[in-house]
XYZ file of C-alpha atoms in Angstrom:
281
model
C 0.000 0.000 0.000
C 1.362 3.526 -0.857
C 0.697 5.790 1.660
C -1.054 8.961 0.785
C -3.061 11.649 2.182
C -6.726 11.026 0.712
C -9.778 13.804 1.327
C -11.616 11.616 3.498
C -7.981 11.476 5.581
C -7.461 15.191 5.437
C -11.320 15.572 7.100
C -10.988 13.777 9.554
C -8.070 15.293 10.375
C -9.682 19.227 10.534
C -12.437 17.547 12.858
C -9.605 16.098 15.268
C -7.886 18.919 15.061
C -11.183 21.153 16.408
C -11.578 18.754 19.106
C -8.291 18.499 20.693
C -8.256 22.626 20.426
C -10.820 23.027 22.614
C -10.449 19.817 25.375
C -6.355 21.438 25.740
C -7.427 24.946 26.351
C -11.021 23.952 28.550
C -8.788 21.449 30.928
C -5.253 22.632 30.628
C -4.211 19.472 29.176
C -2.880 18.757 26.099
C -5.686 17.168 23.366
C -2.899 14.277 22.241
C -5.400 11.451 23.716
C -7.569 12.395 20.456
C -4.577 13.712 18.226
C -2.096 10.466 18.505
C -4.641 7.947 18.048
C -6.102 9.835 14.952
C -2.692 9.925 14.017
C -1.800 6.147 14.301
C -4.924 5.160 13.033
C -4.645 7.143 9.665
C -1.189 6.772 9.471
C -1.100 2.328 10.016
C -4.358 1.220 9.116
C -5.524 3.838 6.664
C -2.224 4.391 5.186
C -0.581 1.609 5.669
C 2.395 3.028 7.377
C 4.393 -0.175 9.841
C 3.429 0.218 13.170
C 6.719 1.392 14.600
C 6.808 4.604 12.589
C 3.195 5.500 12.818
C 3.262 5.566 16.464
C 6.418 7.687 16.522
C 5.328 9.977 14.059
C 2.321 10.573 16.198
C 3.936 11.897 18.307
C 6.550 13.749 17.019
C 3.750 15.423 15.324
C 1.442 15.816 18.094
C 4.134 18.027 20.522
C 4.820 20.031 17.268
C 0.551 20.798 17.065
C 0.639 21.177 20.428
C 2.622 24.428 20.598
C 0.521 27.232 18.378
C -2.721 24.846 20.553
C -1.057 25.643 23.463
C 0.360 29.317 22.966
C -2.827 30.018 21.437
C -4.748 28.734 24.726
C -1.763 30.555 27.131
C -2.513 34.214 25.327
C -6.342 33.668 26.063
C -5.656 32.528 29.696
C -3.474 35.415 30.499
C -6.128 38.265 30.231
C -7.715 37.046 32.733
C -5.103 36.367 35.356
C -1.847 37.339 36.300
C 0.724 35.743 34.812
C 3.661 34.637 37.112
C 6.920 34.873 34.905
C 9.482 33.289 37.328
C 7.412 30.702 38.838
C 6.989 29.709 34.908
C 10.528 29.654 33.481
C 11.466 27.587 36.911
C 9.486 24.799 35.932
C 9.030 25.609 31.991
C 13.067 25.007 31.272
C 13.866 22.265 32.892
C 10.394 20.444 31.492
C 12.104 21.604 28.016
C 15.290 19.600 29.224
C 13.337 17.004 30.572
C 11.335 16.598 27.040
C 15.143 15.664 25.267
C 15.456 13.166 27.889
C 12.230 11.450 27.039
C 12.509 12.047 23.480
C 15.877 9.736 23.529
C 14.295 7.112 25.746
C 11.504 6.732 22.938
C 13.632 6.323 20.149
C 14.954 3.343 21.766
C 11.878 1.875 22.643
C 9.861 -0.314 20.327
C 6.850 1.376 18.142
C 4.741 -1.370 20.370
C 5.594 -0.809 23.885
C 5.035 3.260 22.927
C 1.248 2.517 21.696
C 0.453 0.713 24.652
C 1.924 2.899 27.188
C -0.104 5.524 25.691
C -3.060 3.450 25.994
C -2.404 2.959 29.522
C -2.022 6.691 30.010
C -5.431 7.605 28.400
C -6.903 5.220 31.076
C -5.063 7.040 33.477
C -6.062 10.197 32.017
C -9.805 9.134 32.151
C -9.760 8.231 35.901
C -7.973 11.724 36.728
C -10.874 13.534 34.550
C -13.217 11.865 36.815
C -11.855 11.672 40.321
C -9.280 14.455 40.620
C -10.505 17.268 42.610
C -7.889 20.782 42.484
C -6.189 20.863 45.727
C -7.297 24.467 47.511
C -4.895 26.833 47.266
C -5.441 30.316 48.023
C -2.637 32.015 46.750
C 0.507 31.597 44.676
C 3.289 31.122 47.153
C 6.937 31.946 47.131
C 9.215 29.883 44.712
C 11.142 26.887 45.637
C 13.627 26.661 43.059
C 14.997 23.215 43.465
C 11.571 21.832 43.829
C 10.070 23.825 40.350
C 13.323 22.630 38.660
C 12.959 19.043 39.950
C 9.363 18.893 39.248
C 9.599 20.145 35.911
C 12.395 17.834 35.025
C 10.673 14.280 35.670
C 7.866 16.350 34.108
C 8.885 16.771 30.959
C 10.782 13.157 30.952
C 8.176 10.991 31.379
C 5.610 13.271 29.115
C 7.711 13.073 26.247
C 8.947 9.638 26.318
C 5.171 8.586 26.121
C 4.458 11.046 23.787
C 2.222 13.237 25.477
C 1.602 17.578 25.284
C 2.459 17.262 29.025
C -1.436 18.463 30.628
C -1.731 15.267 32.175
C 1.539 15.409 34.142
C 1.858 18.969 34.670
C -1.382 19.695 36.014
C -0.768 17.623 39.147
C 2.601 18.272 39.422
C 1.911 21.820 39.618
C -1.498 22.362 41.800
C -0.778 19.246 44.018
C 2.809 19.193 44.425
C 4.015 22.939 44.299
C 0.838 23.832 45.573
C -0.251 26.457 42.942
C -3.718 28.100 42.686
C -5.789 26.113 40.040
C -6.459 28.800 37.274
C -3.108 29.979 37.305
C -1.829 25.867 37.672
C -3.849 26.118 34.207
C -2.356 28.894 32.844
C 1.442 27.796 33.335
C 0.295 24.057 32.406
C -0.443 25.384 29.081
C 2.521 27.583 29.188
C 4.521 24.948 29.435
C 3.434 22.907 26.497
C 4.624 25.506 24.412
C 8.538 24.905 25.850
C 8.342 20.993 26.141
C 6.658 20.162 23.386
C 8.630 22.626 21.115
C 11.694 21.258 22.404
C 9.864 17.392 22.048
C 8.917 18.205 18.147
C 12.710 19.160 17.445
C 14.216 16.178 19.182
C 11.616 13.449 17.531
C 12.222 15.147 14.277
C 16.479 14.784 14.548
C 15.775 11.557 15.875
C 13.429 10.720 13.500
C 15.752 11.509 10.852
C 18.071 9.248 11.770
C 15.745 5.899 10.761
C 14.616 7.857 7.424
C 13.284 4.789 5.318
C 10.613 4.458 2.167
C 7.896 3.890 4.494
C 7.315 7.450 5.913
C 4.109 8.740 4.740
C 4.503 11.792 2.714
C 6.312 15.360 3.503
C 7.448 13.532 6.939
C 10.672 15.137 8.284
C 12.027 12.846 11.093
C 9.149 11.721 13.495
C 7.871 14.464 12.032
C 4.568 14.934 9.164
C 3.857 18.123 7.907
C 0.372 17.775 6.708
C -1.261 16.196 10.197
C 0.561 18.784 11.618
C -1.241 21.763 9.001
C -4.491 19.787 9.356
C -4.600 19.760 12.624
C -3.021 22.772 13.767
C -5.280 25.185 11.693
C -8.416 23.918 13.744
C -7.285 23.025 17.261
C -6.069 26.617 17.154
C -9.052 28.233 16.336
C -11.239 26.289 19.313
C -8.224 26.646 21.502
C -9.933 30.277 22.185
C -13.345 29.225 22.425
C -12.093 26.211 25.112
C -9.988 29.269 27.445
C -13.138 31.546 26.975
C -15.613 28.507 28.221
C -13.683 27.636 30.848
C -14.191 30.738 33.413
C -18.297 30.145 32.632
C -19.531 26.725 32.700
C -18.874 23.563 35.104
C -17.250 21.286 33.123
C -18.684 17.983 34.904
C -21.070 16.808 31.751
C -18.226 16.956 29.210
C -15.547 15.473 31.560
C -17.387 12.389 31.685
C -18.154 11.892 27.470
C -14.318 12.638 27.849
C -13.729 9.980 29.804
C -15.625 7.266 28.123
C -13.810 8.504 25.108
C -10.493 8.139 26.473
C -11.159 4.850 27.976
C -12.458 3.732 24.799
C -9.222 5.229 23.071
C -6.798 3.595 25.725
C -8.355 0.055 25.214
C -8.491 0.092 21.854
C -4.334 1.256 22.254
C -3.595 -1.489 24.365
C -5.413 -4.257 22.196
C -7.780 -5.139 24.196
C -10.291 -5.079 21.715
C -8.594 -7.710 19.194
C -7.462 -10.028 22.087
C -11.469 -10.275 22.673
C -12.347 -10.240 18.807
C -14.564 -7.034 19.081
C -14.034 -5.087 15.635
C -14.405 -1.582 17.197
């Protein structure tokens, strides 16, 4: 099978694209649980891409989406709150030297073991959509250096080596464990993408480079394909605004369960479960 980028492909794309725009900015979390699978699935099965390189060019290309999601989402975000510079670069650089850390631990890993691991986070992610409740914290508090450079280093490791924008891992990390209020948590979650996955999108793309063979789909550059990331990008950004403007005005508890029966769906399907059973879904 030649791989190529058919209409139907490029559609549903755009529609991914508008969906993971609006769950990153809404939450604070990054919209890969829709992006990567979209990604794998059009890529291997559509395409016809070997498993291996479809997974990893997910997510090389889902950091590099993630950035004008995630800047776009940050610029809403910050006219309505304060935006605390040094508590951000703290944790933002060393998640950006974490994210080269990760990045080199998934080129060694096995297409396979990536897929699955990502399955196992959406599961993860779904519970923590459902259960997590923000930890009360009145105001921003004074910065602990070692523990914001710390944090944001095992951070941005083990969100890039499975592929991830980062929401999932920062968002804890920073309301829970350095104790930050919950809309500004948000803000510098999203922040962040923008570093780590930038710095993620680079490193998949070298790295990518280095295994160049016949069987990357088309205009791929490393770990890296530039129309999913045009497809993709041009939507989430759009929605990115509408899902920061929503989230000071509604309770979210309605869509974070559809969420999470997507993600679950999304993480079994990942892991196989599925085909061990024989259910074609």
């Amino acid at each position: 099978m030649v791989a190529i980028f058919t209409p139907e492909i490029i559609a549903f794309l755009l529609i991914a694209g508008a969906l993971v725009g609006f769950v990153s900015a809404f939450f604070g979390v990054g919209g890969c649980f829709i992006m990567v699978p979209v990604m794998i699935f059009c890529f291997n099965e559509l395409m016809g891409v070997p498993l291996d390189i479809a997974v990893k060019i997910a997510f090389g290309t889902n950091m590099a989406v993630v950035v004008p999601t995630a800047f776009s989402g940050a610029w809403k975000h910050s006219k309505k709150i304060s935006f605390p510079k040094q508590h951000y670069l703290y944790y933002a650089i060393p998640v950006g030297i974490g994210s080269v850390i990760g990045s080199v631990g998934a080129y060694f890993a096995p297409g396979y073991l990536l897929k699955i691991l990502f399955g196992i986070a959406c599961i993860i992610g779904a519970y923590r959509f459902m259960t997590a409740r923000p930890k009360q914290v009145a105001e921003l508090k004074e910065l602990n250096k070692e523990k914001y450079v710390a944090g944001g280093l095992g951070s941005g490791g083990v969100a890039h080596f499975m592929g991830i924008g980062g929401g999932l891992v920062y968002m804890p990390v920073l309301n829970t464990l350095l104790e930050i209020p919950i809309h500004t948590a948000v803000l510098i979650s999203i922040s962040t993408m923008v570093i780590g996955s930038s710095v993620g999108a680079v490193s998949f793309g070298i790295l990518g480079s280095l295994q160049q063979t016949a069987a990357y789909p088309p205009y791929s550059f490393g770990w890296f394909n530039l129309i999913a990331f045009l497809t993709l990008a041009s939507t989430s950004v759009i929605t990115a605004q509408l899902g920061a403007s929503m989230t000071h005005r509604i309770q979210p508890k309605q869509l974070k369960i559809l969420l999470a029966i997507l993600y679950i769906y999304v993480g079994l399907r990942l892991i196989g479960v599925f085909a061990w059973l024989g259910i074609p879904i």
